Amino acid sequence: MLDTLGNSLKDAVKKLSGKTVIDRAAVDELVRDLQRALLSADVNVRLVMQLSQSIKKRALEEEPPKGMGVRVHVLRIVYQELVRLMGRTGEVSLEPQTILMAGLQGSGKTTTTAKLARYFQRKGLRVAVICADTFRPGAYDQLKTLCDRISVPCFGDPAESDALAIVREGLPRFRKQYEVIIIDTQGRHALEENLIQEIIQINEIAHPDHRWLVIDAALGQQASEQARRFHDAIGIDGVIVTKMDGTAKGGGALSAVAETRSGIVFIGSGETIEDLERFDPDGFISRLLGMGDLKALVERAEEAVSTDEIDVNAMLKGKFTLRDMYKQLEALNRMGPLRQIMSMLPLGGMQIPDEAYDITSTKMQRYRVIMDSMTPSELDDPSIIGSARVQRIARGAGVTPEDVRELIKYYKIMQRALKGMRGMDGGKFNMQRMMKKFGGPGR
Amino acid sequence: MFDSLKKKLQNIRTKFASNIEEAAEVEVEPQQTSGTAEAAPPLARPEPPAALEERERPTLINRVKVFVREREILIREKDIEEPLAELEMVLLENDVALPVTDEIISRMRADLVGRHRGLGASVDDLVVSTLRSALCGVLGEGLDLLRYVQEHERPVKILFTGVNGTGKTTTVAKVGHYLQKNGFSVVIGAGDTFRAGAIEQIVTHADRLGIRVVHHQPGADPSAVLFDAVQYAKAHNIDVVLADTAGRFHNRANLMNQLEKIRRVMKPDLVVYVDEAVAGNDAVIRADEFNRTVGTDAVVLTKADMDPRGGAAISIAHTVGKPILFLGTGQGYDDIMPFEPRAMVDELLGGGD
Ligand SMILES: Nc1nc2c(ncn2[C@@H]2O[C@H](COP(=O)(O)OP(=O)(O)O)[C@@H](O)[C@H]2O)c(=O)[nH]1
Ligand SMILES: Nc1nc2c(ncn2[C@@H]2O[C@H](COP(=O)(O)OP(=O)(O)O)[C@@H](O)[C@H]2O)c(=O)[nH]1
Ligand SMILES: [Mg+2]
Ligand SMILES: [Mg+2]
């Protein structure tokens, strides 16, 4: 049934192709199919109506950028509006932190608590969890069993009936020794006032850095109301969508994100501890709509219309981060032998050190793993990475500290090379246009 | 549960009625002299009974109406387009899945359009009876578990199935309690050997309720556990075996095969599919898959206390065409309600109150 929906959406999109003027009927049809796709993905009905109104309005009012067909123009609007609705992707820092888990009964809080413990453990952080579910029979055994499998300490007491007492006792016990503390709680819903009060109190005692709402991908129209109540109670700053390995589309989570003005931090995709993924907005949108290629399509079209200019001047002024470096490497790597490319770039007579060329795709892969274990601030400013951080990053990435130092050294070489370009005229050059000459990205 | 749906349906009912009446009055229009204040089509109509009273006033338009009262009015699609669109919204907002909503709407349309009605007949009655038959058609009949157990050979074996976290284990405990209260003896088979803490969970529930649990070690073959539970019941003259199972997704072939094996081994009398009232459109897909791969004889809908809408009941009942046995309405052992579709539809549509 859902495939049919995806197909009818595709058909509706097809009707717009080849058109040069906006055809009101075709837009109407597209918007109607879009509505149906979103409704059957469980996005909040009112949200769907608002969304489709603004898509329609923009599709009919906005002039397509020169050179962009009507079909892509409309799809681009659809994509942009969905991305807007999705909010920012929840940021996950690798700093010491306390996380409070919240959600409806059976949504997957306990399983996700263990998955998160695993995630932070892999990043090289010391993790402990607290079982503040004193209600559900077997709750402590469940969490303890999962934590034992990964040797993460779990504090709790199946004989205690006061969740607040557990949190009061468990936190100080773990705070000195552990960097990440995750508090699992019992399930509750918006209409259970006493339980809502309980989590308000847990929140007051624990002062968590994050309060994450765990939402079952299959949750329907209740998502908005439930999220609102949790948000009012404790201020939700991230949503985790569980059970995405089933056939549910997770539209309820989108409603929850809209309600809490937060973002999706993780996706649960299975029953084992390893089944946790960072959120990928484009994959999520594709799944919602039942059509796979929206972003790629839009991007290809945008590229054809106006290529993004990379501001070399900004980089020269020292804004060159590890992230930039990685992006550049990735792009360059796709184009073929690096030395050849570099020699064709308009870099004037500048000298590029030989080491800069010495990068293979296996190395790229290792760099990626290492960078995944870094915090955002480390990625933005690698100069803060001292030897303690090198140790931590290495532990998290499962590499030697030498590997980490090598990456940083490579970064410094690149940075110096860029500084050497200072003073070159025509500071702005069009990286993408260059790339296209050599076969373009995406090959 | 169902409160919000109920309120909305009441509004819709009035809307249908006034739209059809409006259409009727428009049809009368050519015969009336223009300029009378009363000739304006009623915009916001008061309650239907009040409207009828108003019609009896000897205004010009009412006198005209008397002439055509015997004439039949044909209900056209455009007369009910708007309230139908509104009904569609109401159903969707109340979590009735899209395909099921589509079906209810088209049933309503087919039933109403082209119908003749004498101006004397009450529009309200017509709309209510059409809605009632649409909803009843979708909800089907209920199932009285006590009677079922009474009428079948003991032990009656009930297998609980469903996806992860919907409330199977809790439901097993509640149903055990319900049967015990009604004089039947019960044994539980701890068929979830997979999820961490699952055996502790069911054993704790059963201990509190004084119900015997047959269980093996974590990781054991669930078929073997449940087979043993049945043997235990036979040996001890127990009336009912309640078989818990691990949650599983319908798109995992190996897990569904495992469930199929359980079914072959323990030969349940009833396969009860458990899902939650807050599930959205996926409720339809997974209910359908479970029904097709291992079969479903009855449905339990849990967590109805979370959700005053209750559309999932309509979606699932419609999809599998099997009776809803219970609603779960909380985490306590008494939070379970036998489901009576007729009572629910009456409740939804109200007796005009
Ligand atoms: N397939 C699948 N099952 C999950 C996922 N997350 C949780 N579960 C299962 O959902 C059920 C409820 O999870 P649990 O962590 O106990 O939920 P809680 O009541 O919120 O703590 C269990 O059977 C879990 O194994 C997921 O991402 N995928
Ligand atoms: N509010 C509410 N919670 C329920 C209901 N039925 C089950 N639960 C809760 O939902 C969670 C998952 O239930 P469980 O029986 O373990 O689900 P299973 O994984 O399908 O066996 C537990 O926290 C239960 O207490 C219900 O009718 N209402
Ligand atoms: Mg839990
Ligand atoms: Mg269970």
Short mmCIF file of N, CA and C in Angstrom, two decimals, chain A residues 4 30 32 38 52 96 117 129 148 150 154 168 183 220 238 243 263 364 387 392 418 428-429 442:
data_model
loop_
_atom_site.label_atom_id
_atom_site.label_comp_id
_atom_site.label_asym_id
_atom_site.label_seq_id
_atom_site.Cartn_x
_atom_site.Cartn_y
_atom_site.Cartn_z
N THR A 4 2.56 1.89 -3.18
CA THR A 4 1.65 2.51 -4.13
C THR A 4 1.66 4.01 -3.93
N LEU A 30 0.24 17.04 -6.89
CA LEU A 30 1.46 16.68 -6.17
C LEU A 30 1.27 16.91 -4.68
N ARG A 32 -1.47 16.97 -3.01
CA ARG A 32 -2.41 16.00 -2.46
C ARG A 32 -1.72 14.65 -2.20
N LEU A 38 2.50 11.73 3.71
CA LEU A 38 2.87 12.17 5.05
C LEU A 38 1.87 11.68 6.09
N SER A 52 1.59 21.48 3.63
CA SER A 52 1.19 21.43 2.23
C SER A 52 0.70 22.81 1.76
N PRO A 96 31.84 15.28 29.11
CA PRO A 96 31.15 14.64 30.23
C PRO A 96 29.71 15.16 30.29
N ALA A 117 24.92 3.83 26.08
CA ALA A 117 26.10 3.52 26.89
C ALA A 117 27.19 2.95 25.98
N VAL A 129 25.30 3.80 34.09
CA VAL A 129 23.86 4.05 33.96
C VAL A 129 23.15 3.83 35.30
N ASP A 148 25.86 -5.45 31.70
CA ASP A 148 26.90 -6.44 31.99
C ASP A 148 27.58 -6.89 30.70
N ILE A 150 28.40 -5.24 28.25
CA ILE A 150 29.42 -4.30 27.77
C ILE A 150 30.25 -3.76 28.93
N CYS A 154 25.90 -0.48 36.40
CA CYS A 154 24.48 -0.11 36.41
C CYS A 154 24.03 -0.02 37.86
N ARG A 168 19.11 10.00 43.67
CA ARG A 168 19.89 10.70 44.70
C ARG A 168 21.11 9.90 45.13
N ILE A 183 20.41 8.09 32.78
CA ILE A 183 19.38 7.69 33.73
C ILE A 183 18.17 7.13 32.98
N GLY A 220 1.43 7.18 16.51
CA GLY A 220 0.57 7.90 15.58
C GLY A 220 0.32 9.34 15.99
N GLY A 238 16.05 16.65 22.71
CA GLY A 238 16.42 15.73 21.65
C GLY A 238 15.43 14.59 21.60
N LYS A 243 12.91 1.54 16.85
CA LYS A 243 12.19 0.53 16.07
C LYS A 243 12.03 0.92 14.60
N GLY A 263 15.61 18.28 17.97
CA GLY A 263 16.00 17.57 16.76
C GLY A 263 16.12 16.09 17.08
N MET A 364 42.28 7.67 4.33
CA MET A 364 41.07 8.49 4.44
C MET A 364 40.09 7.85 5.41
N SER A 387 47.82 15.96 24.66
CA SER A 387 48.09 14.52 24.67
C SER A 387 46.98 13.74 25.36
N ARG A 392 42.41 9.89 24.46
CA ARG A 392 40.98 9.59 24.47
C ARG A 392 40.47 9.26 23.06
N LEU A 418 47.88 26.14 2.75
CA LEU A 418 46.86 27.13 2.45
C LEU A 418 47.34 28.52 2.79
N LYS A 428 38.90 34.16 -4.66
CA LYS A 428 37.78 33.24 -4.80
C LYS A 428 37.99 32.43 -6.06
N PHE A 429 38.00 31.15 -5.92
CA PHE A 429 37.96 30.39 -7.16
C PHE A 429 36.88 29.33 -7.01
N GLY A 442 30.85 12.63 -7.30
CA GLY A 442 29.72 11.72 -7.46
C GLY A 442 30.00 10.63 -8.47
#
